[in-house]
Short mmCIF file of C-alpha atoms in Angstrom, two decimals:
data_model
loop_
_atom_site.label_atom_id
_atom_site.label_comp_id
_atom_site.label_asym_id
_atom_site.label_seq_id
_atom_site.Cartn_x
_atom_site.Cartn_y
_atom_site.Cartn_z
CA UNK A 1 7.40 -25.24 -42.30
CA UNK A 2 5.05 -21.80 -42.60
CA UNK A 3 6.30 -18.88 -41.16
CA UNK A 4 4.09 -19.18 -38.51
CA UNK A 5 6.05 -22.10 -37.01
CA UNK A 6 8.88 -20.15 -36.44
CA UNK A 7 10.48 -19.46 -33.18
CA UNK A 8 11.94 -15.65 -32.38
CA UNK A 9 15.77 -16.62 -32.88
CA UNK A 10 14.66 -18.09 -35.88
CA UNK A 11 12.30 -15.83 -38.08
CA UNK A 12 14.90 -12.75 -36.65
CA UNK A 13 17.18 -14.58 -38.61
CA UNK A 14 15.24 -14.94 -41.71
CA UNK A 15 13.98 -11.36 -41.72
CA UNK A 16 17.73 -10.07 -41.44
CA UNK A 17 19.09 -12.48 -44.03
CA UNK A 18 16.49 -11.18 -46.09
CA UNK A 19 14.89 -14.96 -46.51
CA UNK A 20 11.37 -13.61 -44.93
CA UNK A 21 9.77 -10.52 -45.39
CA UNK A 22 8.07 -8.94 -41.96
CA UNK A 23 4.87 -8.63 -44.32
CA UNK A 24 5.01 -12.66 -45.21
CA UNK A 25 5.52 -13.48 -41.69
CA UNK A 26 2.82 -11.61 -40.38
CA UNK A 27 0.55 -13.19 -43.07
CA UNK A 28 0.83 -16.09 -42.21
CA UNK A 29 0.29 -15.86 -38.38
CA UNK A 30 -2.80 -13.65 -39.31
CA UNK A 31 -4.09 -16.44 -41.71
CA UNK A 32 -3.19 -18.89 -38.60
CA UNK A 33 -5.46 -16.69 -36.64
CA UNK A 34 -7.98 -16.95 -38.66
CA UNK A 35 -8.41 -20.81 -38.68
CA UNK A 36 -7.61 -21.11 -35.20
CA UNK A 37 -8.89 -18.50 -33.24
CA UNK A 38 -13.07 -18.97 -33.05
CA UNK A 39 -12.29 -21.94 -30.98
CA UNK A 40 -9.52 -20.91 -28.91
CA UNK A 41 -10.34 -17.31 -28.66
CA UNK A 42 -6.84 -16.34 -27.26
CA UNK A 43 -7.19 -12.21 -28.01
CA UNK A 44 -9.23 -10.11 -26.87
CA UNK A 45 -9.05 -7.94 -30.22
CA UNK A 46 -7.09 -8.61 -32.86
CA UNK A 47 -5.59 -5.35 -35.22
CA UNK A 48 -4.53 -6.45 -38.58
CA UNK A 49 -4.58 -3.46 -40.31
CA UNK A 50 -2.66 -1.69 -37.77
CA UNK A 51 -0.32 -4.84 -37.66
CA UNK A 52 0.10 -4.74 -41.22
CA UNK A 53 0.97 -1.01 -41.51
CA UNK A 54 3.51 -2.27 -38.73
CA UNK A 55 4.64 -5.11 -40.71
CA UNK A 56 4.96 -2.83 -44.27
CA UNK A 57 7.01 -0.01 -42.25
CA UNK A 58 9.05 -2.75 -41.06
CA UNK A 59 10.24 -4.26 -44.22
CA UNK A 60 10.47 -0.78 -46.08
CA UNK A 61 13.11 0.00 -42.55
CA UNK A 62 14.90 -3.19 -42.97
CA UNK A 63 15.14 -2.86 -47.08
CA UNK A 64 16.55 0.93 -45.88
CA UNK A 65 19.38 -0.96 -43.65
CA UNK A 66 17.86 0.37 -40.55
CA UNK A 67 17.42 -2.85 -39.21
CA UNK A 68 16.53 -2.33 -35.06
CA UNK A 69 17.72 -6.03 -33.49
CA UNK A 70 15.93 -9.47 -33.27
CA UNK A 71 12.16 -8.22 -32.38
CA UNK A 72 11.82 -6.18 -35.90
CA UNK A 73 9.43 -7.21 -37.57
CA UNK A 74 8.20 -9.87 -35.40
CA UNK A 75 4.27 -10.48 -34.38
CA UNK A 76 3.69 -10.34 -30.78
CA UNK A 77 0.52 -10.43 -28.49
CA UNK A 78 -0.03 -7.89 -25.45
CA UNK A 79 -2.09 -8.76 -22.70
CA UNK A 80 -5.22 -6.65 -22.23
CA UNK A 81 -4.17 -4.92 -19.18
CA UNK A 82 -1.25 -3.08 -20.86
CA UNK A 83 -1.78 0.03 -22.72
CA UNK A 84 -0.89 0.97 -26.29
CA UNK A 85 -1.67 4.38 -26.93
CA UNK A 86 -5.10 4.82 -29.14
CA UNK A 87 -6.36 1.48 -28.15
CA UNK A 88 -9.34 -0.50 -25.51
CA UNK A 89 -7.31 -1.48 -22.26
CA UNK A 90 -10.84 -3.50 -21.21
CA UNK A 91 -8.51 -5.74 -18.69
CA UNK A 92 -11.43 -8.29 -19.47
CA UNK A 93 -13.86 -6.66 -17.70
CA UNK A 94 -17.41 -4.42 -18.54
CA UNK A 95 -15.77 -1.94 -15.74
CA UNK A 96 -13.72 -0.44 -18.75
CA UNK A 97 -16.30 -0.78 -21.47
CA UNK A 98 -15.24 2.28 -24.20
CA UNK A 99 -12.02 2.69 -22.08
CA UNK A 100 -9.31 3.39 -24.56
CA UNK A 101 -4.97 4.21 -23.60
CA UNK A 102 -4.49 7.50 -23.98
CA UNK A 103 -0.30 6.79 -23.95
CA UNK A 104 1.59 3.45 -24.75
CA UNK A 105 2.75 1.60 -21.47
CA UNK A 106 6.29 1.59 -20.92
CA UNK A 107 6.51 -1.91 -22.51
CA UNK A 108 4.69 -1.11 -25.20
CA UNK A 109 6.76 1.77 -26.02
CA UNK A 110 9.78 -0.60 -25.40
CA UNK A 111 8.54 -2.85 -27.62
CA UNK A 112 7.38 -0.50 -30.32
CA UNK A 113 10.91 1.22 -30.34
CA UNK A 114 12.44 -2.87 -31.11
CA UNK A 115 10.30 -2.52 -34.25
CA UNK A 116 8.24 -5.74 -32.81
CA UNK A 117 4.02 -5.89 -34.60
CA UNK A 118 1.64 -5.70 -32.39
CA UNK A 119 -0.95 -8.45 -33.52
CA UNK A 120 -3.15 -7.89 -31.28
CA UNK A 121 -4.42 -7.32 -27.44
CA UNK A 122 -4.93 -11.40 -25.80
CA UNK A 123 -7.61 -11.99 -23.23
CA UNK A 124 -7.36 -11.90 -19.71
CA UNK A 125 -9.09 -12.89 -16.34
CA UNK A 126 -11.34 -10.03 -14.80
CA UNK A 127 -8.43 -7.46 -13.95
CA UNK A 128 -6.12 -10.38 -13.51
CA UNK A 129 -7.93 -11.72 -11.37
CA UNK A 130 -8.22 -15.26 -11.35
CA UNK A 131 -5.87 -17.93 -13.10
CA UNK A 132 -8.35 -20.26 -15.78
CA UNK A 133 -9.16 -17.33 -17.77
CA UNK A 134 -12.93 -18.24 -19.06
CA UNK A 135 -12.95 -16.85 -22.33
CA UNK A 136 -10.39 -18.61 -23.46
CA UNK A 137 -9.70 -22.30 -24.43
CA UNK A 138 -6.00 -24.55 -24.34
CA UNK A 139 -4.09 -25.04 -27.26
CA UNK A 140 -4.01 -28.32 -26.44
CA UNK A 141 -7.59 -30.12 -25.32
CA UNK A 142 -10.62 -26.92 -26.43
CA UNK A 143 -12.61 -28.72 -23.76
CA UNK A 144 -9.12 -27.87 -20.89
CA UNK A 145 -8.95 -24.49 -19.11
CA UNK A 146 -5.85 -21.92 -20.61
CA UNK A 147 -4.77 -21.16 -16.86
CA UNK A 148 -4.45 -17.74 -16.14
CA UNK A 149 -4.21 -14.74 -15.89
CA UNK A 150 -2.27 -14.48 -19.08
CA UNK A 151 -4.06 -17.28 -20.76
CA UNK A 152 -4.72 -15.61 -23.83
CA UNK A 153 -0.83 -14.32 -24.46
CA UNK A 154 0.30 -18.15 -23.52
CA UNK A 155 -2.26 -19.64 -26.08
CA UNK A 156 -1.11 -16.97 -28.68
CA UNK A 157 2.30 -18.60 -28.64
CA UNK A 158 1.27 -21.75 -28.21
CA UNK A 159 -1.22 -22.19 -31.43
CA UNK A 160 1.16 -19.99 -33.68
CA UNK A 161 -1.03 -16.93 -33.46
CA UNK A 162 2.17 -14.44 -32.14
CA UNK A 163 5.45 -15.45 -32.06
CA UNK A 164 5.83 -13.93 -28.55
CA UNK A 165 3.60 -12.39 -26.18
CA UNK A 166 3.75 -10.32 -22.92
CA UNK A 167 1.70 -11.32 -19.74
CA UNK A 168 1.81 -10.37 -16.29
CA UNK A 169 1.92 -12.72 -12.89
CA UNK A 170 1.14 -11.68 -9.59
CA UNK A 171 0.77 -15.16 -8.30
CA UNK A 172 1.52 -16.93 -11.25
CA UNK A 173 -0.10 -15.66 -14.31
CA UNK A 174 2.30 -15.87 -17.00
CA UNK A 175 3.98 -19.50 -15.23
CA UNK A 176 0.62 -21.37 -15.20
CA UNK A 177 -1.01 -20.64 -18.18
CA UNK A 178 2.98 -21.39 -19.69
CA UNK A 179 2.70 -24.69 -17.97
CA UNK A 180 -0.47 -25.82 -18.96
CA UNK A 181 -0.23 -25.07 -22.69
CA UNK A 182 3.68 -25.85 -23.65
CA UNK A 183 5.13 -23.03 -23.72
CA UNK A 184 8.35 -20.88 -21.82
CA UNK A 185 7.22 -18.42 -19.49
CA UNK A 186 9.55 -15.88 -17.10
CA UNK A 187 7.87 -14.15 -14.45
CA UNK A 188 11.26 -11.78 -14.49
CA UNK A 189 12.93 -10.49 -10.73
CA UNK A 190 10.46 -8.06 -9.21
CA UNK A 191 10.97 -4.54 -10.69
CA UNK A 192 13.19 -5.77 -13.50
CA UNK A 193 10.56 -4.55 -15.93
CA UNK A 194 8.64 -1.39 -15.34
CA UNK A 195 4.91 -1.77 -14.77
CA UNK A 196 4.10 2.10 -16.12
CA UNK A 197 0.55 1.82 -17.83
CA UNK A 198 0.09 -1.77 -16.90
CA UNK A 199 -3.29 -2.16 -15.10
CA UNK A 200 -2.12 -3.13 -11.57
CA UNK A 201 -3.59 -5.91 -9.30
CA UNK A 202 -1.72 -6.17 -6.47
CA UNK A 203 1.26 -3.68 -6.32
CA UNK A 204 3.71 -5.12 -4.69
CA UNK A 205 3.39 -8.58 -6.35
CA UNK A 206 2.76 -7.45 -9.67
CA UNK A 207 5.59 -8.74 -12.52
CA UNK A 208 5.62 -8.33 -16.73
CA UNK A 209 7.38 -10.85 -18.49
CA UNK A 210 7.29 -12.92 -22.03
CA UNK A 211 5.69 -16.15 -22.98
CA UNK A 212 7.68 -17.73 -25.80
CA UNK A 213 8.44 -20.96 -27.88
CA UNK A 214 11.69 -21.38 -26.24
CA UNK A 215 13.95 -19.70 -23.56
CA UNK A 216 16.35 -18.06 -25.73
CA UNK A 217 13.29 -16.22 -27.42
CA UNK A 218 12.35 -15.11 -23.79
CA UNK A 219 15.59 -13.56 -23.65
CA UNK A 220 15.29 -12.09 -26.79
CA UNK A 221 12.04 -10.35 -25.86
CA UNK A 222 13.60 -9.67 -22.10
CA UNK A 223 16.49 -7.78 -23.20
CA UNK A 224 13.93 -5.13 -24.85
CA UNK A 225 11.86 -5.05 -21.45
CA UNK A 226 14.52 -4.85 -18.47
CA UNK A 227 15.62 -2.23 -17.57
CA UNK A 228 14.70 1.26 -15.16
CA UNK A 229 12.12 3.68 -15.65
CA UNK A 230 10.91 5.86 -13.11
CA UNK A 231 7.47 6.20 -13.31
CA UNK A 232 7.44 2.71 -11.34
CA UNK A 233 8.01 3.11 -8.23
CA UNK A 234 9.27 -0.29 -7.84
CA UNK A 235 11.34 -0.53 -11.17
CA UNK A 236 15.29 -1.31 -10.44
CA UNK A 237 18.25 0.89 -11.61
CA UNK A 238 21.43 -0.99 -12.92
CA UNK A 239 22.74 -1.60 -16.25
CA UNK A 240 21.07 -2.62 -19.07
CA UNK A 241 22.63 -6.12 -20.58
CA UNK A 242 21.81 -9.18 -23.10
CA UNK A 243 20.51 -11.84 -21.36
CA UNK A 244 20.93 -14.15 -24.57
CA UNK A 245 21.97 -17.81 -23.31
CA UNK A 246 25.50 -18.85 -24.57
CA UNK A 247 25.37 -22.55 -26.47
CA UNK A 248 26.25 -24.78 -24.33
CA UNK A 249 24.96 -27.43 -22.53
CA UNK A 250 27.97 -28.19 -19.51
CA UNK A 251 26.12 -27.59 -16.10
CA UNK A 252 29.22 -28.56 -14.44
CA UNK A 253 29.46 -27.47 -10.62
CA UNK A 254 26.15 -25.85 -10.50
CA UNK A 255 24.17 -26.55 -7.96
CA UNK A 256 20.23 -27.02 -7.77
CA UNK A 257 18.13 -27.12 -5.24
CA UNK A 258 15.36 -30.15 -5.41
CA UNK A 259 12.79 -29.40 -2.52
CA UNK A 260 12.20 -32.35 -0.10
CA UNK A 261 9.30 -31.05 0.60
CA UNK A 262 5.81 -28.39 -0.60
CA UNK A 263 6.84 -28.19 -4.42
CA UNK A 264 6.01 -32.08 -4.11
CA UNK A 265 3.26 -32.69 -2.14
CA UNK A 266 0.24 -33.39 -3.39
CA UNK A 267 1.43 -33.01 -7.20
CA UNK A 268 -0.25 -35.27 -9.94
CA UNK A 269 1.74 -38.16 -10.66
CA UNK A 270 2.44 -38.00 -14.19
CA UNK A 271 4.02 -34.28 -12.92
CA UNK A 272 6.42 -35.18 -10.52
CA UNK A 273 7.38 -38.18 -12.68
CA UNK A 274 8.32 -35.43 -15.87
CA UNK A 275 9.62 -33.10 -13.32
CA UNK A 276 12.41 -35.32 -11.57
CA UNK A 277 13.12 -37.18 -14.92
CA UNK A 278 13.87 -33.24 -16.47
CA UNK A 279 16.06 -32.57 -13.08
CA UNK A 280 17.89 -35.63 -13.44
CA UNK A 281 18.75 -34.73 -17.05
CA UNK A 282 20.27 -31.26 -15.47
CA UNK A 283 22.39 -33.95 -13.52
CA UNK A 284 23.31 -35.76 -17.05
CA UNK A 285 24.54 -32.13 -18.07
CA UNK A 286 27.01 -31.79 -14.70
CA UNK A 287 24.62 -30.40 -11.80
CA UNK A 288 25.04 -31.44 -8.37
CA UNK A 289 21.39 -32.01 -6.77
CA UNK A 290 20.92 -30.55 -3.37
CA UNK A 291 18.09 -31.42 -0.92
CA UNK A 292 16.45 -28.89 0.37
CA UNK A 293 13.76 -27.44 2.35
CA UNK A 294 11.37 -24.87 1.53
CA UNK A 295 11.58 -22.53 4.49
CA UNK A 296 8.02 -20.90 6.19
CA UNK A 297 5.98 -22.99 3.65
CA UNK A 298 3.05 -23.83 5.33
CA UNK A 299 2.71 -19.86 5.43
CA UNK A 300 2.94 -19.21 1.63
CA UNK A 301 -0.90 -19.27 0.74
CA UNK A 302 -1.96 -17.25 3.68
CA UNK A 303 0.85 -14.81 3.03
CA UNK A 304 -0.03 -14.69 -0.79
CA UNK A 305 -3.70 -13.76 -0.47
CA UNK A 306 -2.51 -11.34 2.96
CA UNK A 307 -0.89 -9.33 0.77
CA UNK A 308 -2.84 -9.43 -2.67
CA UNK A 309 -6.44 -9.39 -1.28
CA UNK A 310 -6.30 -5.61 0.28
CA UNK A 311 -3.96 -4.28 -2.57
CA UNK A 312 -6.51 -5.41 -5.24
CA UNK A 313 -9.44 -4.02 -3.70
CA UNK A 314 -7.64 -0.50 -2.89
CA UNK A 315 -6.81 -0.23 -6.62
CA UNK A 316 -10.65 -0.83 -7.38
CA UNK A 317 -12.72 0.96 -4.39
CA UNK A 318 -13.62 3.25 -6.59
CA UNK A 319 -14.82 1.84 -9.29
CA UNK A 320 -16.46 -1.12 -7.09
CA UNK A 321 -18.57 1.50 -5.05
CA UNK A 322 -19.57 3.08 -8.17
CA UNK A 323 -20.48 -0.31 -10.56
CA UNK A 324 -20.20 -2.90 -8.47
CA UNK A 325 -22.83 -4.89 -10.90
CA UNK A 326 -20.39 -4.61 -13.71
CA UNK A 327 -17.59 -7.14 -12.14
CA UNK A 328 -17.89 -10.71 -12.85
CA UNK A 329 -19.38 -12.28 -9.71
CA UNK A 330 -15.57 -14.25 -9.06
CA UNK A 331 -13.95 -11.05 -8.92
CA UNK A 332 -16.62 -8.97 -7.15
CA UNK A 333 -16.48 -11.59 -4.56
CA UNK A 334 -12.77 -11.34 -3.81
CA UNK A 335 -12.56 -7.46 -4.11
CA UNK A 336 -15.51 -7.11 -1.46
CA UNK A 337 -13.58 -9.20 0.86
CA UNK A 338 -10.59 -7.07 0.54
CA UNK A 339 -12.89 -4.73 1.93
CA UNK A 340 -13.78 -6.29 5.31
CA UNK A 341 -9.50 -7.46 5.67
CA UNK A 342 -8.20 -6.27 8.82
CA UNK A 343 -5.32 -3.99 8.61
CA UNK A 344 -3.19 -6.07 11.44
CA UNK A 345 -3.68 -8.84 8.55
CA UNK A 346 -2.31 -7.41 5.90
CA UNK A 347 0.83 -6.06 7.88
CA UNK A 348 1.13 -9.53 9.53
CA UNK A 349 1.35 -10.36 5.66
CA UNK A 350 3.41 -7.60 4.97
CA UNK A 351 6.42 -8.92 8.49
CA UNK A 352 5.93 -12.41 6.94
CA UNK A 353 6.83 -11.73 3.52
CA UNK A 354 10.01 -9.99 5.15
CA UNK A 355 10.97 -13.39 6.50
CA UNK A 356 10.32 -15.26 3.87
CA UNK A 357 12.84 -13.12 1.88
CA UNK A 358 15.31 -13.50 4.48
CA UNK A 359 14.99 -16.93 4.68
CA UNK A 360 15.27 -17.38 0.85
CA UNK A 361 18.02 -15.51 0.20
CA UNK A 362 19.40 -17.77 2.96
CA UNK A 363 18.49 -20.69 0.72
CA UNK A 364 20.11 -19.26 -2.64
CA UNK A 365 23.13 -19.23 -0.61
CA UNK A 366 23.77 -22.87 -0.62
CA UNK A 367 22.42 -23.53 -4.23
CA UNK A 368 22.72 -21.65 -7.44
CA UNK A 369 19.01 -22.64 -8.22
CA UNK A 370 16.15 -24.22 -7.45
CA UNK A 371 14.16 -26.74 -9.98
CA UNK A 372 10.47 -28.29 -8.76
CA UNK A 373 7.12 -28.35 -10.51
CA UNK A 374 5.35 -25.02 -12.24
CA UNK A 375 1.57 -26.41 -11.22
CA UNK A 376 0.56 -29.39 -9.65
CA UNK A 377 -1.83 -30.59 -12.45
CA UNK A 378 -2.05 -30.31 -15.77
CA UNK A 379 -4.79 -27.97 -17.79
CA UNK A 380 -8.10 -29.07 -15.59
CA UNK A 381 -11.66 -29.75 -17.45
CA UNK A 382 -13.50 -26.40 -18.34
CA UNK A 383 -15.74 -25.29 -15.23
CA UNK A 384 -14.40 -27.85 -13.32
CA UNK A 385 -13.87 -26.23 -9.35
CA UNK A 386 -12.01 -28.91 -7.65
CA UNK A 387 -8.75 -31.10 -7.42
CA UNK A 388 -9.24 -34.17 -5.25
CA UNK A 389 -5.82 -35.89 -3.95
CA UNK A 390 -5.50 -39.77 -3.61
CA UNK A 391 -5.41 -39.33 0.00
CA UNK A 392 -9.11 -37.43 -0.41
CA UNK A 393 -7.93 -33.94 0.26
CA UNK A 394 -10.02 -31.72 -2.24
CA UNK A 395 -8.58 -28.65 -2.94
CA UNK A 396 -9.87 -25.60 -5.11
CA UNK A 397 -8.65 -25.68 -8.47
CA UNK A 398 -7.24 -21.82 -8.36
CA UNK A 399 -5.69 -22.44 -5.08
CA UNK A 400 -3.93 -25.60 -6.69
CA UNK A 401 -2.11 -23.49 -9.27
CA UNK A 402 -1.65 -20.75 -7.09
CA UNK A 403 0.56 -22.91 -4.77
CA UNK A 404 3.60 -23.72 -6.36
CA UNK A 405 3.85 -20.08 -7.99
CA UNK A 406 2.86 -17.93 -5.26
CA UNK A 407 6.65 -18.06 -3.03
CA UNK A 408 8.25 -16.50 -6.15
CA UNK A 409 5.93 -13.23 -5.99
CA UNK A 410 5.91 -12.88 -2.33
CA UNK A 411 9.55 -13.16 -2.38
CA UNK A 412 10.40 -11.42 -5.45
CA UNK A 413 12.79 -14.02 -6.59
CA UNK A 414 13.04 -14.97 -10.82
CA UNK A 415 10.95 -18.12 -12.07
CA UNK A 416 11.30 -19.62 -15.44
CA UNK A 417 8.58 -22.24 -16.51
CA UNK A 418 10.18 -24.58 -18.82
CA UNK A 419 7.94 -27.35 -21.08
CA UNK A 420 8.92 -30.79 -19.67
CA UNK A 421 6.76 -33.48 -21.31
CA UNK A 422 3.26 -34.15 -21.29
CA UNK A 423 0.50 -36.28 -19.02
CA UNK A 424 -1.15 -39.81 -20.32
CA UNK A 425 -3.96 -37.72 -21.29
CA UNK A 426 -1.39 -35.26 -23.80
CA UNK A 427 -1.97 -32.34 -21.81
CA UNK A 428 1.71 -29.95 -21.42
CA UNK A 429 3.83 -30.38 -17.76
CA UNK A 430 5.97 -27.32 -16.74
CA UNK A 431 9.01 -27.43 -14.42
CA UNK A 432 10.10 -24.18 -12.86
CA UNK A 433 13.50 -23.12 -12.46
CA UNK A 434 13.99 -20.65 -9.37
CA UNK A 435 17.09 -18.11 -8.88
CA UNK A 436 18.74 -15.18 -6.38
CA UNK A 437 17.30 -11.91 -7.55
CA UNK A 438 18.78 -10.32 -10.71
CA UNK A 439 19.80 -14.16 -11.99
CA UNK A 440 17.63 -14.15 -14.68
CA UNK A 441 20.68 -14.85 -16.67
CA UNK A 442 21.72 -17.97 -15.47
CA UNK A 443 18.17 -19.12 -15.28
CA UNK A 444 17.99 -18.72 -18.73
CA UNK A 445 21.36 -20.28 -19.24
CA UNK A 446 20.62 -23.76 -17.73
CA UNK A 447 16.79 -23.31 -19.54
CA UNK A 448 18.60 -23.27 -22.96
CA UNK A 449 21.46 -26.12 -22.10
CA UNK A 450 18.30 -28.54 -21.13
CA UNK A 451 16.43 -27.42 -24.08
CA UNK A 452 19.10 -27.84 -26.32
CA UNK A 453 19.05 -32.01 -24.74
CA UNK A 454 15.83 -32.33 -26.82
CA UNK A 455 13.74 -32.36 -29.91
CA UNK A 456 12.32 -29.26 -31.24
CA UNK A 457 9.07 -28.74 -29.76
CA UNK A 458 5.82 -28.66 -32.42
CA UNK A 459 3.21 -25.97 -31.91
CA UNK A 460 0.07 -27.19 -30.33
CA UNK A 461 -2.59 -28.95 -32.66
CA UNK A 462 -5.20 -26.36 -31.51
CA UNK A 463 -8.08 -28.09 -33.24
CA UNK A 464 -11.36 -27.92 -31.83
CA UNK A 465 -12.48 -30.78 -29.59
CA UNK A 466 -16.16 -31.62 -28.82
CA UNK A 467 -16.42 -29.85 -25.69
CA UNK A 468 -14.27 -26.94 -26.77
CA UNK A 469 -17.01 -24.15 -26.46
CA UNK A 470 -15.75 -20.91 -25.05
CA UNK A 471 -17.62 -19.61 -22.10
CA UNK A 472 -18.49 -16.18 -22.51
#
């Protein structure tokens, strides 16, 4: 195995046994990089040098005994919307050509303070806006979309190019592009992790999380995230704790939530199939399944874009009024609709959402958890627009993965994207696990017991494919 294959538990362990040097480890997923990333094209920019200065202050630390916890020394990708002090923040987009941080984001400066190596910065959609990200190609089919808006950070992890990475979701961009290329993604509770020099979207549905190999590596890289800072408005006070999973796989007396309903209609086939057969194997570990129903479903997607449309386009006006030829035409398109949104709509958004948290934490009442599909279909064809249904409904592709993701921004609530098999075709299936704000930990907890059911996971091929050209 190169070092590059490594998962976070695992290289932290080598690197403070003294068994891997933070130097050999980031060689290796720079040489990885190399091979791998002029088809896949997962970062934006990457910054050896810099990483390797990182890497060599690391081990010379580590040699010294000042060894700072599980993320020193480890390679990590940022997505290009949060800042690191000296470097482009271009949030995919020609709007920040020559744009460069002028401080390090509150993550970043978490991070940099764990000792973790910043590899590099991974693409994004336009200002997170949009969830195939273009530039970018799956780790698993070149000729599949990434999913988005963290597509970049989730093929990072997934090819071996980071061994963690940090993406944001504001309807489901670290979850789908987790999904669709095999890897764990937690969109954390709302306000867990400060958003303090992360390039905003949508305000108040805006979350920071970590895409990782598996979930105990998410909580690895979640324990050096959480916690309150008060240059976010939003960001929650409370204690700071570990978040690690214990070992064990027992699942007796918990109770999960499997919807009857909306997290299983009109889902591929070879999805709901790997979906139920991963919640029945949460029965196998002691669960008790629970029917349930969604509640104000049918009001999700109109709620979703209520609330996201307007916020997006207040935190550009500027900018679009100024250089509205430098957006993409996807994003230009949405952000001048913002413009013509009613204000009654947006508050009707705004009393809905209220419900809908009301409701929920109704819900997570009677079960510890929910479990039900991350997307709906697996990583779609490059440029391709459209999902049809067998019973002929065609829906947009970006409103198909926004579906199933959305309800856990509106609401707030924790989501964990877990791999659970793969299609006919070989393309990666995500379930999502669903919790009572705050419960990261026990989402985490039952992650790790099902993971722990099953063989080690490989890294994705990532080799080219015929059809695997980039669009630029």
């Amino acid at each position: 195995m190169q070092p590059y294959e490594l998962t976070l538990a695992a290289a932290a362990d080598a690197i403070r046994a003294r068994r891997l040097s933070p130097v050999e480890l980031l060689d290796s997923v720079l040489e990885r990089a190399a091979r791998v990333e002029p088809h896949l094209r997962a970062y934006a920019a990457v910054h050896a040098e810099r990483a390797r200065r990182a890497a060599r202050q690391a081990a010379d630390d580590i040699a010294a005994g000042r060894h700072r916890g599980p993320l020193h020394g480890i390679p990590m990708g940022l997505k290009d919307l949060i800042d690191v002090a000296g470097l482009p923040t271009s949030a995919g987009s020609a709007v920040r050509a020559g744009h460069r941080a002028p401080a390090d984001s509150a993550v970043a400066a978490r991070l940099a303070a764990a000792g973790a190596v910043l590899v590099g910065k991974t693409h994004t959609h336009e200002f997170a806006y949009g969830l195939i990200t273009p530039q970018t190609r799956n780790a698993w089919h070149g000729g599949r979309v990434a999913g988005g808006s963290s597509g970049g950070s989730a093929v990072a992890v997934a090819a071996g190019t980071a061994t963690f990475a940090v993406g944001t979701d504001t309807g489901g961009s670290i979850r789908v592009p987790a999904a669709l290329n095999g890897v764990v993604g937690l969109k954390p509770t709302y306000g867990l992790v400060p958003r303090h020099g992360v390039t905003s979207l949508s305000w108040s549905l805006d979350h920071v999380g970590p895409l990782t190999r598996t979930v105990e590596d998410a909580a690895l890289v979640l324990d050096a995230l959480a916690g309150h800072d008060p240059r976010d408005p939003a960001s929650l006070t409370g204690p700071r704790g570990s978040h690690r999973p214990a070992g064990g796989t027992d699942l007796t007396g918990l109770r999960i939530g499997v919807p009857r309903t909306y997290y299983f209609d009109h889902v591929d086939a070879d999805v709901e199939s790997a979906v139920r057969r991963a919640i029945g194997r949460l029965q196998d570990l002691g669960a008790r399944l629970v029917d349930v129903e969604i509640p104000l479903a049918r009001y999700v997607r109109a709620t979703q874009w209520g609330l996201m449309v307007p916020e997006a386009t207040a935190c550009h006006e500027d900018t679009l009024r100024a250089v509205p030829e430098l957006y993409g035409a996807d994003v230009r398109v949405l952000l001048e609709a913002g413009a013509l949104m009613p204000a009654v709509d947006y508050l009707r958004a705004q009393r809905t959402r209220a419900l809908m948290r009301r409701e929920w934490e109704r819900l997570l009442d009677d079960v510890d958890l929910i479990a039900a599909p991350t997307v709906p279909v697996t990583a779609v064809r490059a440029g391709q627009e459209t999902v049809t249904w067998p019973d002929g409904t065609v829906e947009g592709v970006t409103d198909a993965y926004v579906r199933l993701s959305a309800p856990a921004n509106i609401t707030g609530v924790p989501s964990l994207s877990l791999p659970a098999g793969h299609d006919t075709a070989g393309l990666p299936i995500g379930m999502q696990l669903l919790g009572r704000p705050r419960a990261e930990g026990l989402l985490l907890r039952v992650g790790h017991a099902w993971e722990q059911t099953l063989p080690a996971r490989p890294l994705a091929p990532a080799a080219p494919t015929p059809d695997a050209t980039p669009a630029l």
